[in-house]
Coordinates of C-alpha atoms in Angstrom, one line a residue:
M11 CA -20.4 -63.2 61.3
I12 CA -21.8 -60.9 58.7
E13 CA -19.5 -58.1 59.9
E14 CA -16.5 -60.4 59.5
S15 CA -17.5 -61.5 56.0
G16 CA -18.1 -57.8 55.1
K17 CA -14.7 -56.9 56.4
R18 CA -13.0 -59.7 54.5
R19 CA -14.7 -58.5 51.3
R20 CA -13.5 -55.0 51.9
T21 CA -10.0 -56.3 52.5
M22 CA -10.0 -58.3 49.3
A23 CA -11.4 -55.3 47.4
E24 CA -8.6 -53.1 48.8
K25 CA -6.0 -55.6 47.8
R26 CA -7.3 -55.8 44.2
Q27 CA -7.8 -52.0 43.9
L28 CA -4.3 -51.1 42.9
F29 CA -4.0 -54.0 40.4
M30 CA -7.4 -53.2 38.9
E31 CA -6.4 -49.5 38.4
M32 CA -3.1 -50.6 36.9
R33 CA -4.9 -53.0 34.5
A34 CA -7.2 -50.1 33.4
Q35 CA -4.1 -48.2 32.2
N36 CA -3.6 -50.8 29.5
F37 CA 0.2 -51.1 29.9
D38 CA 0.2 -54.5 28.3
V39 CA 0.0 -52.9 24.8
I40 CA 3.6 -51.9 25.2
R41 CA 5.6 -54.4 23.1
L42 CA 8.9 -54.1 25.0
S43 CA 9.0 -55.8 28.4
T44 CA 11.5 -53.3 29.8
Y45 CA 9.3 -50.3 29.2
R46 CA 6.2 -52.2 30.2
T47 CA 7.8 -53.2 33.6
A48 CA 9.1 -49.7 34.2
C49 CA 5.7 -48.1 33.4
K50 CA 3.9 -50.4 35.7
L51 CA 6.3 -49.8 38.6
R52 CA 6.2 -46.1 38.0
F53 CA 2.4 -46.2 38.2
V54 CA 2.5 -48.1 41.5
Q55 CA 5.1 -45.6 42.8
K56 CA 3.0 -42.6 42.0
R57 CA -0.3 -44.2 43.1
C58 CA 1.2 -45.0 46.5
N59 CA 2.9 -41.5 46.7
L60 CA 6.3 -43.1 47.2
H61 CA 7.8 -40.7 44.6
L62 CA 7.4 -37.9 47.1
V63 CA 9.6 -39.7 49.7
D64 CA 13.3 -39.2 49.2
I65 CA 15.8 -42.0 49.9
W66 CA 17.2 -40.0 52.8
N67 CA 13.7 -39.6 54.4
M68 CA 13.3 -43.3 54.0
I69 CA 16.6 -44.0 55.8
E70 CA 15.5 -41.7 58.6
A71 CA 12.2 -43.6 58.9
F72 CA 14.2 -46.9 59.1
R73 CA 16.2 -45.5 62.0
D74 CA 13.2 -44.0 63.8
N75 CA 11.5 -47.3 63.8
G76 CA 14.6 -49.2 64.9
L77 CA 15.2 -51.2 61.7
N78 CA 18.8 -50.3 61.7
T79 CA 19.4 -52.3 64.9
L80 CA 17.7 -55.4 63.7
D81 CA 19.2 -58.3 61.8
H82 CA 18.2 -58.6 58.1
N83 CA 16.5 -62.0 58.6
T84 CA 14.4 -60.7 61.5
E85 CA 10.7 -61.1 60.7
I86 CA 8.2 -58.3 61.5
N87 CA 4.5 -58.8 61.5
V88 CA 1.9 -56.8 59.5
S89 CA 0.9 -54.5 62.4
R90 CA 4.5 -53.3 62.8
L91 CA 4.9 -52.9 59.1
E92 CA 1.8 -50.8 59.1
T93 CA 3.3 -48.7 61.9
I94 CA 6.5 -48.1 59.8
I95 CA 4.5 -47.1 56.7
S96 CA 2.3 -44.8 58.7
S97 CA 5.3 -43.0 60.2
I98 CA 6.6 -42.5 56.6
Y99 CA 3.4 -40.9 55.3
Y100 CA 2.7 -38.8 58.4
Q101 CA 6.2 -37.4 58.2
L102 CA 5.7 -36.7 54.5
N103 CA 2.6 -34.7 55.2
K104 CA 4.5 -32.6 57.7
R105 CA 7.0 -31.7 55.0
L106 CA 4.4 -31.0 52.3
P107 CA 2.6 -27.6 52.1
S108 CA -1.1 -27.5 53.1
T109 CA -2.2 -27.3 49.5
H110 CA -0.5 -30.5 48.5
Q111 CA -1.4 -32.8 51.4
I112 CA -1.9 -36.5 50.5
S113 CA -4.5 -39.0 51.8
V114 CA -2.5 -40.8 54.4
E115 CA -5.0 -43.6 55.0
Q116 CA -5.4 -44.5 51.4
S117 CA -1.7 -44.4 50.7
I118 CA -1.0 -46.7 53.7
S119 CA -3.7 -49.2 52.5
L120 CA -2.4 -49.3 48.9
L121 CA 1.3 -49.6 49.8
L122 CA 0.6 -52.2 52.6
N123 CA -1.5 -54.4 50.3
F124 CA 1.1 -54.2 47.5
M125 CA 3.9 -55.2 49.8
I126 CA 2.0 -58.1 51.2
A127 CA 1.0 -59.2 47.7
A128 CA 4.6 -59.0 46.5
Y129 CA 6.5 -60.3 49.5
D130 CA 4.0 -62.5 51.4
S131 CA 2.3 -64.4 48.7
E132 CA 2.0 -67.5 50.9
G133 CA 0.0 -65.5 53.6
H134 CA 2.3 -66.0 56.6
G135 CA 1.6 -62.5 57.8
K136 CA 5.3 -61.6 58.2
L137 CA 8.1 -59.9 56.2
T138 CA 11.8 -59.8 56.8
V139 CA 13.6 -56.6 57.6
F140 CA 15.7 -56.9 54.5
S141 CA 12.6 -57.3 52.3
V142 CA 11.1 -54.1 53.7
K143 CA 14.4 -52.2 53.2
A144 CA 15.0 -53.5 49.7
M145 CA 11.4 -52.7 48.5
L146 CA 11.1 -49.2 50.0
A147 CA 14.6 -48.2 49.0
T148 CA 13.9 -49.3 45.4
M149 CA 10.5 -47.8 45.0
C150 CA 11.0 -44.4 46.8
G151 CA 12.0 -41.2 45.2
G152 CA 15.5 -39.8 44.9
K153 CA 18.6 -40.3 42.8
I154 CA 19.6 -43.8 41.7
L155 CA 23.2 -43.1 42.9
D156 CA 22.1 -42.5 46.4
K157 CA 19.8 -45.5 46.4
L158 CA 22.6 -47.8 45.2
R159 CA 25.0 -46.4 47.8
Y160 CA 22.5 -47.2 50.6
V161 CA 21.9 -50.7 49.1
F162 CA 25.7 -51.3 49.0
S163 CA 26.0 -50.4 52.7
Q164 CA 23.5 -53.1 53.5
I165 CA 25.3 -55.9 51.6
S166 CA 28.9 -55.1 52.3
D167 CA 31.3 -55.9 55.1
S168 CA 33.3 -53.7 57.4
N169 CA 36.1 -53.5 54.9
G170 CA 33.9 -52.1 52.1
L171 CA 33.7 -55.3 50.1
M172 CA 30.4 -56.7 48.7
I173 CA 29.2 -60.0 50.2
F174 CA 28.0 -62.1 47.3
T175 CA 25.5 -64.1 49.3
K176 CA 23.8 -60.8 50.5
F177 CA 23.8 -59.5 46.9
D178 CA 22.1 -62.6 45.7
Q179 CA 19.5 -62.2 48.5
L180 CA 19.1 -58.6 47.3
L181 CA 18.4 -59.7 43.8
K182 CA 15.7 -62.1 45.1
E183 CA 14.0 -59.3 47.0
V184 CA 14.2 -56.7 44.2
L185 CA 13.1 -59.0 41.4
K186 CA 9.9 -59.7 43.3
L187 CA 8.7 -56.2 42.2
P188 CA 8.5 -57.1 38.5
T189 CA 6.9 -60.4 39.4
A190 CA 4.2 -58.5 41.5
V191 CA 3.2 -56.5 38.4
F192 CA 3.0 -59.7 36.2
E193 CA 6.4 -59.4 34.5
G194 CA 8.0 -62.4 36.2
P195 CA 8.7 -64.3 32.9
S196 CA 10.9 -61.4 31.7
F197 CA 12.6 -60.2 34.9
G198 CA 12.0 -63.0 37.5
Y199 CA 14.9 -64.3 39.7
T200 CA 16.9 -67.2 38.3
E201 CA 20.0 -68.9 39.5
H202 CA 22.1 -67.1 36.9
S203 CA 21.0 -63.6 37.9
L204 CA 24.1 -63.2 40.0
R205 CA 26.4 -64.3 37.2
T206 CA 24.9 -61.9 34.8
C207 CA 25.8 -58.9 37.1
F208 CA 29.2 -60.0 38.2
P209 CA 30.5 -62.9 35.9
Q210 CA 33.9 -62.9 37.6
Q211 CA 34.0 -63.7 41.3
K212 CA 36.3 -61.0 42.6
K213 CA 36.4 -58.3 45.3
I214 CA 33.7 -55.8 44.5
T215 CA 34.1 -52.3 46.0
L216 CA 31.5 -49.5 46.0
N217 CA 32.9 -47.9 42.8
M218 CA 32.9 -51.2 40.9
F219 CA 29.3 -51.8 42.2
L220 CA 28.1 -48.4 41.0
D221 CA 29.9 -48.8 37.6
T222 CA 28.3 -52.1 37.0
L223 CA 24.7 -51.2 37.9
M224 CA 24.8 -47.8 36.3
A225 CA 26.5 -48.9 33.1
D226 CA 24.9 -48.6 29.6
P227 CA 23.4 -51.1 29.3
P228 CA 23.0 -52.3 32.9
P229 CA 22.8 -56.0 33.8
Q230 CA 19.8 -57.7 32.0
C231 CA 17.9 -58.6 35.1
L232 CA 18.0 -55.0 36.4
V233 CA 17.6 -53.1 33.1
W234 CA 14.3 -51.7 34.2
L235 CA 15.7 -50.0 37.3
P236 CA 17.5 -47.1 35.6
L237 CA 14.7 -46.8 33.1
L238 CA 12.3 -46.3 36.0
H239 CA 14.3 -43.3 37.1
R240 CA 14.5 -41.9 33.5
L241 CA 10.8 -42.2 33.2
A242 CA 10.4 -40.0 36.3
H243 CA 12.8 -37.5 34.9
V244 CA 11.2 -37.1 31.4
E245 CA 7.5 -37.1 32.4
N246 CA 7.3 -33.3 31.9
V247 CA 9.9 -32.8 29.1
F248 CA 8.5 -31.1 26.1
H249 CA 9.7 -31.7 22.5
P250 CA 8.5 -29.3 19.8
V251 CA 8.8 -32.0 17.1
E252 CA 6.1 -33.7 15.0
C253 CA 5.7 -37.4 15.3
S254 CA 6.2 -39.1 11.9
Y255 CA 3.4 -41.7 12.6
C256 CA 0.6 -40.0 14.5
R257 CA 1.4 -36.5 13.2
C258 CA 1.2 -35.0 16.7
E259 CA 2.8 -31.6 16.6
S260 CA 4.6 -32.0 19.9
M261 CA 5.8 -34.7 22.2
M262 CA 5.9 -35.3 26.0
G263 CA 8.3 -37.7 27.6
F264 CA 10.8 -39.7 25.5
R265 CA 11.6 -38.9 21.8
Y266 CA 12.9 -41.6 19.5
R267 CA 14.9 -40.8 16.3
C268 CA 15.7 -43.4 13.7
Q269 CA 19.3 -43.9 12.8
Q270 CA 18.6 -45.0 9.3
C271 CA 15.6 -43.0 8.1
H272 CA 16.2 -39.3 7.5
N273 CA 14.4 -37.1 10.1
Y274 CA 12.1 -39.9 11.2
Q275 CA 11.0 -39.4 14.8
L276 CA 8.4 -41.1 17.0
C277 CA 6.7 -40.2 20.2
Q278 CA 7.0 -42.6 23.1
T279 CA 3.4 -43.9 22.6
C280 CA 4.0 -44.9 19.0
F281 CA 7.4 -46.4 19.6
W282 CA 6.2 -48.4 22.6
R283 CA 3.3 -49.8 20.6
G284 CA 5.5 -50.7 17.6
H285 CA 4.0 -48.3 15.0
A286 CA 5.8 -47.6 11.8
S287 CA 5.0 -45.9 8.5
G288 CA 6.7 -45.4 5.1
P289 CA 10.1 -47.0 4.6
H290 CA 10.7 -47.1 8.4
S291 CA 10.7 -50.6 10.1
N292 CA 10.6 -51.7 13.7
Q293 CA 13.9 -53.4 13.1
H294 CA 15.7 -50.1 12.6
Q295 CA 17.9 -48.8 15.3
M296 CA 16.3 -46.0 17.3
K297 CA 18.0 -43.5 19.6
E298 CA 16.3 -42.4 22.8
H299 CA 16.3 -38.7 23.6
S300 CA 15.2 -37.3 27.0
S301 CA 15.7 -33.6 26.3
W302 CA 15.3 -31.1 23.4
K303 CA 18.0 -28.9 22.0
S304 CA 17.3 -26.3 19.4
P305 CA 19.4 -26.4 16.2
A306 CA 21.0 -23.0 17.2
K307 CA 22.1 -24.4 20.5
K308 CA 23.5 -27.6 18.8
L309 CA 25.5 -25.4 16.4
S310 CA 26.9 -23.2 19.1
Q311 CA 28.0 -26.3 21.1
A312 CA 29.6 -27.8 18.0
I313 CA 31.5 -24.5 17.3
S314 CA 32.6 -24.3 21.0
R315 CA 33.7 -27.9 21.0
S316 CA 35.7 -27.4 17.8
L317 CA 37.4 -24.3 19.2
G318 CA 38.3 -26.0 22.4
C319 CA 36.1 -23.7 24.5
V320 CA 34.2 -26.5 26.1
P321 CA 36.1 -28.2 29.0
S322 CA 36.5 -32.0 29.1
R323 CA 33.6 -34.0 30.3
E324 CA 33.4 -34.6 33.9
P325 CA 33.1 -38.2 35.2
P326 CA 29.5 -39.4 35.1
R327 CA 29.5 -39.8 38.9
P328 CA 31.8 -38.9 41.8
L329 CA 34.4 -41.4 43.0
F330 CA 34.1 -42.6 46.6
P331 CA 36.9 -43.9 48.9
E332 CA 37.5 -47.6 48.8
Q333 CA 37.5 -47.9 52.6
P334 CA 34.3 -47.0 54.4
E335 CA 34.3 -44.2 56.9
K336 CA 34.4 -45.5 60.4
P337 CA 32.0 -43.9 62.9
L338 CA 33.5 -41.8 65.7
D339 CA 33.8 -43.4 69.1
L340 CA 32.6 -40.8 71.6
A341 CA 32.5 -43.1 74.6
H342 CA 35.7 -41.8 76.1
I343 CA 35.2 -38.1 75.3
V344 CA 34.5 -36.1 78.5
S345 CA 33.8 -32.4 78.3
A346 CA 35.2 -29.9 80.8
R347 CA 32.7 -29.4 83.6
S348 CA 32.4 -27.4 86.8
P349 CA 32.3 -28.9 90.3
D350 CA 28.5 -28.7 90.2
A351 CA 28.3 -30.6 86.9
A352 CA 28.3 -34.0 88.7
A353 CA 25.2 -33.0 90.7
D354 CA 23.5 -31.7 87.5
E355 CA 24.2 -35.1 85.8
H356 CA 22.8 -37.0 88.8
A357 CA 19.7 -34.8 88.7
L358 CA 19.4 -35.5 84.9
I359 CA 19.8 -39.2 85.4
S360 CA 17.2 -39.2 88.2
A361 CA 14.7 -37.3 86.1
H362 CA 15.2 -39.7 83.2
V363 CA 14.7 -42.7 85.4
A364 CA 11.6 -41.2 86.9
R365 CA 10.3 -40.5 83.4
L366 CA 10.9 -44.0 82.3
Q367 CA 9.2 -45.4 85.4
R368 CA 6.1 -43.2 84.8
G369 CA 6.0 -44.4 81.2
T370 CA 6.2 -48.1 82.3
R371 CA 3.6 -47.5 85.1
G372 CA 1.2 -45.8 82.7
A373 CA 1.3 -48.8 80.4
R374 CA 0.1 -51.7 82.6
G375 CA -2.2 -53.3 80.1
R376 CA -1.0 -51.4 77.0
P377 CA 2.6 -50.8 76.0
S378 CA 3.7 -47.1 75.8
P379 CA 4.5 -46.1 72.3
S380 CA 7.4 -43.9 73.4
V381 CA 9.0 -47.0 75.0
L382 CA 8.4 -49.5 72.3
D383 CA 8.7 -47.5 69.1
S384 CA 12.4 -46.7 69.6
P385 CA 14.3 -49.5 71.3
G386 CA 17.6 -48.3 69.9
R387 CA 17.1 -45.0 71.6
L388 CA 16.4 -46.6 74.9
D389 CA 19.5 -48.8 74.6
E390 CA 21.6 -45.7 73.9
E391 CA 20.2 -44.0 77.0
H392 CA 20.9 -47.0 79.2
R393 CA 24.5 -47.1 77.9
L394 CA 24.7 -43.4 78.7
I395 CA 23.6 -44.1 82.3
A396 CA 26.1 -46.9 82.7
R397 CA 28.9 -44.7 81.2
Y398 CA 28.1 -41.9 83.7
A399 CA 28.2 -44.4 86.6
A400 CA 31.5 -45.8 85.5
R401 CA 33.0 -42.4 85.0
L402 CA 31.9 -41.3 88.5
A403 CA 33.4 -44.4 90.0
A404 CA 36.7 -43.8 88.1
E405 CA 36.8 -40.2 89.2
A406 CA 36.1 -41.2 92.8
G407 CA 39.0 -43.7 92.7
N408 CA 41.5 -41.4 91.0
A409 CA 40.8 -38.2 92.8
P410 CA 43.6 -36.7 94.9
R411 CA 42.9 -36.9 98.6
P412 CA 44.5 -34.3 100.9
P413 CA 45.5 -35.7 104.3
A414 CA 43.4 -33.2 106.2
D415 CA 40.2 -34.3 104.4
L416 CA 40.5 -38.0 104.5
G417 CA 37.3 -38.5 106.5
F418 CA 35.4 -36.3 104.3
S419 CA 36.7 -38.0 101.1
F420 CA 35.9 -41.4 102.6
D421 CA 32.3 -40.3 103.2
A422 CA 32.0 -38.8 99.7
N423 CA 33.3 -42.0 98.2
K424 CA 30.9 -44.1 100.2
Q425 CA 28.0 -41.9 99.0
Q426 CA 29.0 -42.2 95.4
R427 CA 29.2 -46.0 95.7
Q428 CA 25.7 -46.0 97.2
L429 CA 24.5 -43.8 94.4
I430 CA 26.1 -46.1 91.8
A431 CA 24.5 -49.1 93.3
E432 CA 21.1 -47.5 93.4
L433 CA 21.4 -46.4 89.7
E434 CA 22.4 -49.9 88.7
N435 CA 19.5 -51.4 90.5
K436 CA 17.1 -48.9 88.9
N437 CA 18.6 -49.5 85.5
R438 CA 18.2 -53.3 86.0
E439 CA 14.5 -52.8 87.0
I440 CA 13.8 -50.6 84.1
L441 CA 15.4 -53.1 81.7
Q442 CA 13.3 -55.9 83.1
E443 CA 10.1 -53.8 82.9
I444 CA 10.9 -52.9 79.3
Q445 CA 11.4 -56.5 78.4
R446 CA 8.2 -57.5 80.0
L447 CA 6.3 -54.8 78.1
R448 CA 7.8 -55.9 74.8
L449 CA 6.7 -59.5 75.5
E450 CA 3.2 -58.3 76.3
H451 CA 3.1 -56.2 73.2
E452 CA 4.2 -59.1 71.0
Q453 CA 1.7 -61.4 72.6
A454 CA -1.1 -58.9 72.1
S455 CA -0.3 -58.1 68.5
Q456 CA 0.3 -61.7 67.3
P457 CA -2.2 -64.5 67.4
T458 CA -1.2 -67.1 70.0
P459 CA -0.6 -70.7 68.9
E460 CA -3.4 -71.9 71.4
K461 CA -5.9 -69.7 69.6
A462 CA -4.8 -71.0 66.2
Q463 CA -4.9 -74.6 67.3
Q464 CA -8.3 -74.5 69.0
N465 CA -10.2 -75.2 65.9
P466 CA -8.0 -76.3 63.0
T467 CA -11.1 -77.5 61.1
L468 CA -12.4 -74.0 61.1
L469 CA -9.1 -72.7 59.7
A470 CA -9.1 -75.3 57.0
E471 CA -12.7 -74.4 56.1
L472 CA -11.8 -70.7 55.9
R473 CA -8.9 -71.4 53.6
L474 CA -11.2 -73.6 51.4
L475 CA -13.8 -70.8 51.4
R476 CA -11.2 -68.2 50.3
Q477 CA -9.9 -70.5 47.6
R478 CA -13.5 -71.2 46.4
K479 CA -14.2 -67.5 46.4
D480 CA -11.2 -66.7 44.2
E481 CA -12.2 -69.5 41.8
L482 CA -15.8 -68.1 41.6
E483 CA -14.5 -64.7 41.0
Q484 CA -12.3 -65.9 38.2
R485 CA -15.2 -67.9 36.8
M486 CA -17.4 -64.9 37.0
S487 CA -14.8 -62.8 35.0
A488 CA -14.6 -65.5 32.3
L489 CA -18.5 -65.6 32.1
Q490 CA -18.6 -61.8 31.8
E491 CA -16.1 -61.9 28.9
S492 CA -18.1 -64.7 27.2
R493 CA -21.2 -62.7 27.7
R494 CA -19.8 -59.6 26.1
E495 CA -18.6 -61.6 23.1
L496 CA -22.0 -63.3 22.7
M497 CA -23.7 -59.9 22.9
V498 CA -21.5 -58.5 20.2
Q499 CA -22.1 -61.6 17.9
L500 CA -25.9 -61.4 18.5
E501 CA -25.9 -57.7 17.7
G502 CA -24.1 -58.4 14.4
L503 CA -26.6 -61.1 13.5
M504 CA -29.5 -58.8 14.3
K505 CA -28.1 -56.1 12.1
L506 CA -27.6 -58.6 9.3
L507 CA -31.3 -59.8 9.7
K508 CA -32.5 -56.2 9.6
E509 CA -30.5 -55.5 6.4
E510 CA -31.8 -58.6 4.7
E511 CA -35.4 -57.7 5.8
Q512 CA -35.0 -54.2 4.3
K513 CA -33.6 -55.7 1.0
Q514 CA -36.5 -58.2 0.9
A515 CA -39.0 -55.5 1.4
A516 CA -37.5 -53.4 -1.3
Q517 CA -37.5 -56.3 -3.7
A518 CA -41.1 -57.1 -2.9
A519 CA -42.1 -53.5 -3.5
G520 CA -40.3 -53.5 -6.9
S521 CA -42.0 -56.7 -8.0
A522 CA -45.4 -55.4 -6.8
H523 CA -45.0 -52.4 -9.2
S524 CA -43.8 -54.5 -12.1
S525 CA -46.3 -57.5 -11.7
P526 CA -48.9 -56.9 -9.0
T527 CA -50.6 -60.2 -9.7
H528 CA -47.6 -62.4 -9.2
G529 CA -45.6 -60.3 -6.6
T530 CA -45.3 -61.4 -3.0
G531 CA -45.7 -58.9 -0.2
R532 CA -45.2 -61.2 2.7
P533 CA -43.0 -59.7 5.4
L534 CA -40.0 -61.6 6.8
P535 CA -40.7 -63.2 10.2
V536 CA -39.4 -61.2 13.1
P537 CA -37.7 -63.1 16.0
V538 CA -40.2 -63.9 18.7
R539 CA -39.4 -62.6 22.1
S540 CA -38.6 -65.2 24.7
T541 CA -41.4 -65.8 27.1
S542 CA -39.5 -68.1 29.4
A543 CA -37.3 -65.4 30.7
G544 CA -40.0 -64.0 33.1
S545 CA -41.0 -60.4 33.5
T546 CA -38.8 -57.7 31.9
P547 CA -37.3 -55.2 34.4
T548 CA -37.6 -51.5 33.8
H549 CA -33.9 -50.9 33.5
G550 CA -31.2 -52.6 31.3
P551 CA -27.9 -54.1 32.4
Q552 CA -25.2 -51.6 33.2
D553 CA -22.7 -53.0 30.8
A554 CA -25.1 -53.7 27.9
L555 CA -23.9 -52.7 24.5
P556 CA -25.5 -49.6 23.0
G557 CA -28.0 -50.3 20.3
T558 CA -28.6 -53.9 21.3
G559 CA -32.3 -54.8 21.1
G560 CA -34.8 -57.6 20.5
D561 CA -33.8 -61.0 21.8
A562 CA -30.2 -60.1 22.3
Q563 CA -31.3 -57.3 24.8
D564 CA -33.9 -59.6 26.4
A565 CA -31.6 -62.5 26.8
F566 CA -29.1 -60.5 28.9
T567 CA -31.6 -58.4 30.9
P568 CA -31.0 -59.2 34.6
G569 CA -34.1 -60.5 36.4
T570 CA -34.9 -62.5 39.5
R571 CA -36.1 -65.6 37.6
R572 CA -33.8 -65.5 34.5
N573 CA -31.4 -68.2 33.5
L574 CA -28.6 -67.1 31.3
R575 CA -28.1 -70.4 29.6
N576 CA -31.8 -70.8 28.7
D577 CA -31.9 -67.2 27.4
L578 CA -28.9 -67.9 25.2
L579 CA -30.5 -71.1 23.9
V580 CA -33.8 -69.3 23.2
A581 CA -31.9 -66.5 21.4
A582 CA -29.9 -69.0 19.4
D583 CA -33.1 -70.9 18.4
S584 CA -34.8 -67.7 17.4
I585 CA -31.8 -66.7 15.3
T586 CA -31.8 -70.1 13.7
N587 CA -35.5 -69.9 12.9
T588 CA -35.1 -66.4 11.5
M589 CA -32.3 -67.5 9.2
S590 CA -34.3 -70.5 8.0
S591 CA -37.2 -68.3 7.2
L592 CA -35.0 -65.9 5.5
V593 CA -33.5 -68.6 3.3
K594 CA -36.9 -70.0 2.4
E595 CA -38.1 -66.5 1.5
L596 CA -35.1 -65.9 -0.7
H597 CA -35.6 -69.2 -2.5
S598 CA -39.3 -68.6 -3.0
A599 CA -38.6 -65.1 -4.3
E600 CA -36.1 -66.5 -6.8
E601 CA -38.5 -69.2 -8.0
E602 CA -41.3 -66.6 -8.6
D603 CA -38.9 -64.3 -10.5
E604 CA -37.9 -67.2 -12.7
E605 CA -41.6 -68.2 -13.3
E606 CA -42.5 -64.6 -14.2
T607 CA -39.5 -64.4 -16.6
E608 CA -40.5 -67.6 -18.3
K609 CA -44.1 -66.4 -18.8
M610 CA -43.0 -63.1 -20.2
Q611 CA -40.7 -64.9 -22.6
N612 CA -43.5 -67.2 -23.7
G613 CA -45.8 -64.3 -24.3
K614 CA -43.2 -62.6 -26.5
D615 CA -42.7 -65.8 -28.5
Q616 CA -46.5 -66.2 -29.1
G617 CA -46.7 -62.6 -30.2

């Protein structure tokens, strides 16, 4: 039981790790929601090492794991999702040099927990194939043009026209990413998201789809997507220009130039935070620059353009054919072969059947990974076997038969039919065995309904405990914030008391020199240390403010018998008593000063 609770705590900590690291980056100070969303998603992309995986590598991973043969609405469990993510990162490490290897286990944990938090908020433990494809294709590296081409292939029909219902489903899946990084109010899915992209219901081809999503500006609900790719492009761009606000002599990333103020330029940090100086205002129009050109280069380009030396601009992207390319049908293509080729093919088929049988026999209690991980490949091999058998039967029926060899041809035809029957029987047995292994694998990887229904009360208690734990964690965070604020206030009050004490001591010393008989040298009362807090430990709290002492330090010192509320009350009472004593001392000092002044005035009058 203790191990299970510890495992749950570790799982919760891993799920919160990425979001805690993102919160530590303080992206919320960015005033524009578009830049804020793009920066958060870029952080998640780099932290999960998805920027190292190209879109073509991602498509290859989809095919290796058989996602291209599954329907978009097919649900896959978390264990299979983890297998897909593992194959992506292990293949990535094979491509990277040895000096740039990534931590595969950490990347798998971060990406898996982020996908579950974004696409399985209700805790069903399953994701659809379309959700996995949409998320990984959006967050991986590569050109936005290639990504959009792949996305269009998933939401279009055989004629190359977009299916609006599938595009609407795509928007639902993609817009879950901004919601996962707490930007749902700005870029969450609404019923009008489809209309904002394509206001007129008409036939949308690939070129129209690319023109719409890569326009300037793009549709409002997806305005963060091209910005995410621009962020990746300008991270290492250097601008040898001084920022007009922070006076930094150079800039990295974006550069913003005001269109109204002369030579007023801001770095991306100052612009994102809304800083302005002089006559410049945040309401002025700013132009975003992602590269730096020297004045000499600008002058040479202007001269070349005026002389007509520069060719006309090329289109921003290539144009693609309206009709999609149809895949080649290789089913009826038969290569030229020798008389011994049939025997070689029979031997190849027999070896393949034997290998499959060994794989199925070696996985009695445990499915073989080579059989289960690539169902599409197995189906293709079975179709190959069936095609070979059909071709052999056709050749046997259409072969010319000399009259002298009728008996021999009849025997050969009979042997071929027997071989075909044997191959069909073996193929049928292999298919049944594979189906049985798949069922066993699914039953082993998924919790059975009988287990889930054995103790529904226990499941309900577990859900309540998790909910209670989340509430306690939120309450603890709120108490920690209140604690820090109280410590800051107490520290300020202690500083004020010390300053007043020093002033009172200086006034007492001055009055003692001027009139020693009537001066008061009584010190101000010091706040008494709380005795109800128990013994004081030898070390202070880890998050205590530097310089905090006295009752403020004692009130927040952790101990085995301490009560935070009582310590706060004691500290507040002590501060109240100190302030009362201070006020009394101030009043008594003023009265004595007035009496002394009156006596001196009376003495002068008598003299």
